[in-house]
Tab-separated table of C-alpha atoms and ligand atoms in Angstrom:
chain	number	residue	atom	x	y	z
S	14	UNK	CA	-19.040	31.615	-6.577
S	15	UNK	CA	-16.422	34.123	-5.436
S	16	UNK	CA	-12.902	33.345	-6.763
S	17	UNK	CA	-11.400	33.225	-3.259
S	18	UNK	CA	-13.819	30.403	-2.380
S	19	UNK	CA	-11.470	28.167	-4.430
S	20	UNK	CA	-8.736	28.701	-1.820
S	21	UNK	CA	-10.069	26.183	0.671
S	22	UNK	CA	-7.784	25.065	3.537
S	23	UNK	CA	-7.295	21.772	1.651
S	24	UNK	CA	-6.140	23.493	-1.567
S	25	UNK	CA	-3.810	25.807	0.395
S	26	UNK	CA	-2.185	23.060	2.458
S	27	UNK	CA	-1.694	20.727	-0.551
S	28	UNK	CA	-0.269	23.539	-2.658
S	29	UNK	CA	2.004	24.524	0.262
S	30	UNK	CA	3.271	20.942	0.623
S	31	UNK	CA	3.918	20.643	-3.129
S	32	UNK	CA	5.745	23.994	-3.361
S	33	UNK	CA	7.834	23.203	-0.255
S	34	UNK	CA	8.760	19.743	-1.591
S	35	UNK	CA	9.983	21.025	-4.979
S	36	UNK	CA	11.531	24.150	-3.399
S	37	UNK	CA	13.711	22.058	-1.079
S	38	UNK	CA	14.597	19.689	-3.951
S	39	UNK	CA	15.629	22.674	-6.087
S	40	UNK	CA	17.835	24.094	-3.281
S	41	UNK	CA	19.606	20.720	-3.007
S	42	UNK	CA	20.205	20.599	-6.787
S	43	UNK	CA	21.412	24.223	-7.037
S	44	UNK	CA	24.053	23.953	-4.276
S	45	UNK	CA	27.310	22.037	-4.329
S	46	UNK	CA	25.848	18.915	-2.665
S	47	UNK	CA	26.582	15.245	-3.347
S	48	UNK	CA	23.903	15.446	-6.075
S	49	UNK	CA	26.118	17.741	-8.144
S	50	UNK	CA	29.175	15.614	-7.505
S	51	UNK	CA	27.294	12.528	-8.759
S	52	UNK	CA	26.174	14.444	-11.865
S	53	UNK	CA	29.743	15.594	-12.555
S	54	UNK	CA	30.963	12.002	-12.259
S	55	UNK	CA	28.335	11.027	-14.848
S	56	UNK	CA	26.443	8.966	-12.273
S	57	UNK	CA	22.811	9.890	-12.969
S	58	UNK	CA	21.244	6.856	-11.326
S	59	UNK	CA	21.341	8.263	-7.766
S	60	UNK	CA	19.982	11.757	-8.616
S	61	UNK	CA	17.206	10.137	-10.696
S	62	UNK	CA	16.348	7.690	-7.889
S	63	UNK	CA	16.178	10.623	-5.464
S	64	UNK	CA	13.853	12.535	-7.811
S	65	UNK	CA	11.608	9.494	-8.265
S	66	UNK	CA	11.375	9.018	-4.481
S	67	UNK	CA	10.456	12.708	-4.032
S	68	UNK	CA	7.789	12.361	-6.735
S	69	UNK	CA	6.519	9.098	-5.198
S	70	UNK	CA	6.223	10.664	-1.733
S	71	UNK	CA	4.349	13.634	-3.190
S	72	UNK	CA	1.887	11.435	-5.119
S	73	UNK	CA	1.308	9.290	-2.023
S	74	UNK	CA	0.728	12.428	0.055
S	75	UNK	CA	-1.857	13.717	-2.451
S	76	UNK	CA	-3.575	10.308	-2.624
S	77	UNK	CA	-3.942	10.006	1.180
S	78	UNK	CA	-4.971	13.642	1.420
S	79	UNK	CA	-7.680	13.436	-1.281
S	80	UNK	CA	-9.088	9.945	-0.756
S	81	UNK	CA	-12.188	8.969	1.228
S	82	UNK	CA	-10.842	8.088	4.704
S	83	UNK	CA	-13.828	5.784	5.320
S	84	UNK	CA	-16.829	8.089	5.656
S	85	UNK	CA	-19.968	6.465	7.024
S	86	UNK	CA	-22.683	6.766	4.371
S	87	UNK	CA	-25.531	9.031	5.384
S	88	UNK	CA	-27.932	6.821	3.439
S	89	UNK	CA	-27.042	3.217	4.307
S	90	UNK	CA	-26.228	1.000	1.305
S	91	UNK	CA	-28.175	-2.309	1.013
S	92	UNK	CA	-25.019	-4.169	2.164
S	93	UNK	CA	-24.708	-1.938	5.200
S	94	UNK	CA	-28.355	-2.409	6.087
S	95	UNK	CA	-27.702	-6.148	6.189
S	96	UNK	CA	-24.657	-5.480	8.366
S	97	UNK	CA	-26.706	-3.344	10.717
S	98	UNK	CA	-29.233	-6.176	11.020
S	99	UNK	CA	-26.407	-8.603	11.805
S	100	UNK	CA	-25.066	-6.187	14.389
S	101	UNK	CA	-28.469	-5.905	15.981
S	102	UNK	CA	-28.584	-9.696	16.226
S	103	UNK	CA	-25.349	-9.913	18.216
S	104	UNK	CA	-26.631	-10.748	21.691
S	105	UNK	CA	-24.145	-8.618	23.625
S	106	UNK	CA	-25.091	-5.011	24.258
S	107	UNK	CA	-22.660	-3.245	21.915
S	108	UNK	CA	-22.921	0.455	22.700
S	109	UNK	CA	-23.654	1.697	19.142
S	110	UNK	CA	-24.922	5.247	19.010
S	111	UNK	CA	-26.377	7.718	16.592
S	112	UNK	CA	-24.181	10.667	15.678
S	113	UNK	CA	-25.517	13.903	17.160
S	114	UNK	CA	-24.262	15.923	14.143
S	115	UNK	CA	-25.015	13.931	10.979
S	116	UNK	CA	-27.493	11.495	12.584
S	117	UNK	CA	-25.981	8.322	11.063
S	118	UNK	CA	-25.809	5.145	13.128
S	119	UNK	CA	-22.116	4.969	13.977
S	120	UNK	CA	-20.414	1.613	13.494
S	121	UNK	CA	-18.141	0.580	16.367
S	122	UNK	CA	-14.888	2.675	16.426
S	123	UNK	CA	-16.369	5.390	14.158
S	124	UNK	CA	-16.300	9.017	15.233
S	125	UNK	CA	-17.648	12.295	13.909
S	126	UNK	CA	-14.988	14.707	12.587
S	127	UNK	CA	-16.000	18.349	12.960
S	128	UNK	CA	-13.559	19.530	10.271
S	129	UNK	CA	-14.818	17.017	7.674
S	130	UNK	CA	-18.400	17.212	9.009
S	131	UNK	CA	-18.775	13.469	8.505
S	132	UNK	CA	-18.528	10.318	10.595
S	133	UNK	CA	-15.392	8.302	9.821
S	134	UNK	CA	-15.006	4.532	10.278
S	135	UNK	CA	-12.213	3.443	12.651
S	136	UNK	CA	-11.404	7.116	13.129
S	137	UNK	CA	-7.743	7.786	13.933
S	138	UNK	CA	-7.301	11.581	13.783
S	139	UNK	CA	-7.857	14.588	11.544
S	140	UNK	CA	-4.461	15.442	10.048
S	141	UNK	CA	-4.053	19.217	9.467
S	142	UNK	CA	-1.044	18.596	7.165
S	143	UNK	CA	-3.267	16.448	4.908
S	144	UNK	CA	-6.428	18.477	5.632
S	145	UNK	CA	-8.153	15.101	5.710
S	146	UNK	CA	-9.141	12.517	8.263
S	147	UNK	CA	-7.072	9.388	8.766
S	148	UNK	CA	-9.521	6.516	9.089
S	149	UNK	CA	-10.205	2.915	8.160
S	150	UNK	CA	-9.605	3.302	4.384
S	151	UNK	CA	-6.518	5.526	4.225
S	152	UNK	CA	-4.683	4.642	7.456
S	153	UNK	CA	-2.484	1.900	5.840
S	154	UNK	CA	-1.509	4.294	3.019
S	155	UNK	CA	-0.878	7.034	5.599
S	156	UNK	CA	1.650	4.783	7.388
S	157	UNK	CA	3.249	3.875	4.021
S	158	UNK	CA	3.442	7.590	3.193
S	159	UNK	CA	5.149	8.368	6.536
S	160	UNK	CA	7.731	5.631	5.889
S	161	UNK	CA	8.506	6.859	2.348
S	162	UNK	CA	8.539	10.492	3.463
S	163	UNK	CA	11.025	9.650	6.237
S	164	UNK	CA	13.354	7.910	3.743
S	165	UNK	CA	13.206	10.948	1.424
S	166	UNK	CA	13.759	13.382	4.318
S	167	UNK	CA	16.764	11.493	5.704
S	168	UNK	CA	18.332	11.276	2.243
S	169	UNK	CA	17.670	14.986	1.684
S	170	UNK	CA	19.167	15.722	5.116
S	171	UNK	CA	22.358	13.883	4.115
S	172	UNK	CA	22.460	15.777	0.797
S	173	UNK	CA	22.056	19.154	2.533
S	174	UNK	CA	24.809	18.265	5.015
S	175	UNK	CA	27.120	17.173	2.159
S	176	UNK	CA	26.918	20.672	0.652
S	177	UNK	CA	27.529	22.657	3.847
S	178	UNK	CA	30.910	24.313	4.339
S	179	UNK	CA	31.577	26.660	7.243
S	180	UNK	CA	33.983	29.563	6.728
S	181	UNK	CA	34.524	33.191	7.645
S	182	UNK	CA	33.641	35.988	7.166
S	183	UNK	CA	30.139	34.954	8.268
S	184	UNK	CA	28.428	37.556	6.051
S	185	UNK	CA	29.879	35.915	2.957
S	186	UNK	CA	29.038	32.447	4.333
S	187	UNK	CA	25.432	33.525	4.960
S	188	UNK	CA	25.061	34.710	1.361
S	189	UNK	CA	26.505	31.533	-0.145
S	190	UNK	CA	25.211	28.875	2.290
S	191	UNK	CA	22.448	30.530	4.339
S	192	UNK	CA	19.619	29.050	2.255
S	193	UNK	CA	21.143	25.567	2.342
S	194	UNK	CA	21.681	25.824	6.110
S	195	UNK	CA	18.029	26.914	6.632
S	196	UNK	CA	16.966	23.950	4.452
S	197	UNK	CA	19.114	21.646	6.601
S	198	UNK	CA	17.418	22.926	9.797
S	199	UNK	CA	13.949	22.544	8.239
S	200	UNK	CA	14.761	19.001	7.073
S	201	UNK	CA	16.020	18.104	10.579
S	202	UNK	CA	12.723	19.270	12.090
S	203	UNK	CA	10.587	17.466	9.478
S	204	UNK	CA	12.651	14.251	9.877
S	205	UNK	CA	12.149	14.331	13.641
S	206	UNK	CA	8.381	14.849	13.286
S	207	UNK	CA	8.022	12.162	10.568
S	208	UNK	CA	10.150	9.705	12.610
S	209	UNK	CA	8.120	10.232	15.793
S	210	UNK	CA	4.827	9.988	13.888
S	211	UNK	CA	5.890	6.777	12.118
S	212	UNK	CA	7.078	5.170	15.383
S	213	UNK	CA	3.873	6.079	17.238
S	214	UNK	CA	1.628	4.873	14.384
S	215	UNK	CA	3.504	1.574	14.084
S	216	UNK	CA	3.078	1.088	17.833
S	217	UNK	CA	-0.665	1.847	17.610
S	218	UNK	CA	-1.150	-0.394	14.560
S	219	UNK	CA	0.757	-3.264	16.234
S	220	UNK	CA	-1.638	-3.113	19.184
S	221	UNK	CA	-4.755	-2.403	17.046
S	222	UNK	CA	-5.491	0.920	18.724
S	223	UNK	CA	-6.244	4.287	17.123
S	224	UNK	CA	-4.801	7.631	18.177
S	225	UNK	CA	-8.283	8.690	19.315
S	226	UNK	CA	-8.755	5.503	21.396
S	227	UNK	CA	-5.242	5.799	22.837
S	228	UNK	CA	-5.666	9.344	24.127
S	229	UNK	CA	-9.371	9.149	25.079
S	230	UNK	CA	-10.028	5.550	26.192
S	231	UNK	CA	-11.565	6.815	29.447
S	232	UNK	CA	-14.194	8.753	27.422
S	233	UNK	CA	-15.093	5.968	24.975
S	234	UNK	CA	-18.066	3.819	26.018
S	235	UNK	CA	-16.944	0.600	24.269
S	236	UNK	CA	-13.478	0.756	25.939
S	237	UNK	CA	-14.457	2.087	29.360
S	238	UNK	CA	-16.156	-1.128	30.385
S	239	UNK	CA	-13.145	-3.358	29.559
S	240	UNK	CA	-9.765	-3.626	31.299
S	241	UNK	CA	-7.774	-4.297	28.067
S	242	UNK	CA	-8.104	-3.580	24.351
S	243	UNK	CA	-10.949	-5.751	22.942
S	244	UNK	CA	-9.592	-5.472	19.358
S	245	UNK	CA	-6.042	-6.705	20.036
S	246	UNK	CA	-5.501	-10.071	18.328
S	247	UNK	CA	-1.729	-10.207	18.764
S	248	UNK	CA	1.058	-8.495	16.817
S	249	UNK	CA	1.051	-10.650	13.644
S	250	UNK	CA	-2.728	-10.740	13.198
S	251	UNK	CA	-3.070	-7.018	13.970
S	252	UNK	CA	-0.463	-6.134	11.315
S	253	UNK	CA	-1.886	-8.620	8.767
S	254	UNK	CA	-5.418	-7.272	9.220
S	255	UNK	CA	-4.290	-3.636	9.048
S	256	UNK	CA	-2.161	-3.932	5.891
S	257	UNK	CA	-3.853	-6.849	4.064
S	258	UNK	CA	-7.376	-7.001	5.511
S	259	UNK	CA	-6.741	-10.547	6.734
S	260	UNK	CA	-7.960	-12.267	8.898
S	261	UNK	CA	-11.349	-10.690	8.122
S	262	UNK	CA	-13.949	-9.819	10.739
S	263	UNK	CA	-15.924	-6.787	11.842
S	264	UNK	CA	-15.035	-4.774	14.944
S	265	UNK	CA	-18.467	-5.650	16.362
S	266	UNK	CA	-17.702	-9.384	16.112
S	267	UNK	CA	-14.264	-8.946	17.717
S	268	UNK	CA	-15.768	-6.893	20.518
S	269	UNK	CA	-18.473	-9.520	21.169
S	270	UNK	CA	-15.898	-12.374	21.078
S	271	UNK	CA	-13.722	-10.518	23.582
S	272	UNK	CA	-16.704	-10.133	25.913
S	273	UNK	CA	-17.464	-13.875	25.632
S	274	UNK	CA	-13.833	-14.714	26.454
S	275	UNK	CA	-13.890	-12.381	29.391
S	276	UNK	CA	-17.163	-13.852	30.638
S	277	UNK	CA	-15.832	-17.414	30.426
S	278	UNK	CA	-12.518	-16.504	32.126
S	279	UNK	CA	-14.462	-14.838	34.952
S	280	UNK	CA	-16.688	-17.949	35.267
S	281	UNK	CA	-13.503	-20.082	35.760
P	308	ZN	ZN1	-21.374	12.303	12.306
P	309	ZN	ZN1	-11.618	15.036	9.431
């Protein structure tokens, strides 16, 4: 194997994230920010807490990025075969289909990801920053990561601001504070992106929708034939199922129940 084959997009993006994280942390520690003032006052608790949060966000990022997002097995496991039989027994015509790329029978809400070259259960999106899909298994951790990352970014933004002093001549200012100012701008941008992503994912999770379903509902067979979202069980149950797996139940069952409800409401 050629040595450059080791530099896959995944390795590059994860290395880039790690270097950027510690680079920004180092800039904050090397300038005259609140971190230094706390150290000088002998208060090490806050700098240590900040470092632990940075480390925690990095470990969470690597976990979500490297874990199985919920790939559909190419060879069905005995348990899944039983599930498929159950699905086949559901009387309503659930539009299951076979993937045209990897030929697996796609469970409801699964989608093929061309980057990962696999089908992913309850597919949300392929995240280029993670170089991994966000799907049924890692979506809760992805939301937790966004929340922690936003906390770290906002704290870092405050720290960068605390070290900024504006003075003339500008050439001298640029040499002493240019790097910190660039870090502040970068942190502002990242905070905005993380905040918007967290808000949109919380909205989607609260209504039991995925990013893919939200933007492409008109193209998705199992949504096209319904006026509302067949998986929405109300805010509390949606959140409880997403984060704790409770109340249990397959998407196929929910979809069939929704159709029954709709049928009975139309009959009335
Ligand atoms: Zn596939
Ligand atoms: Zn993917």
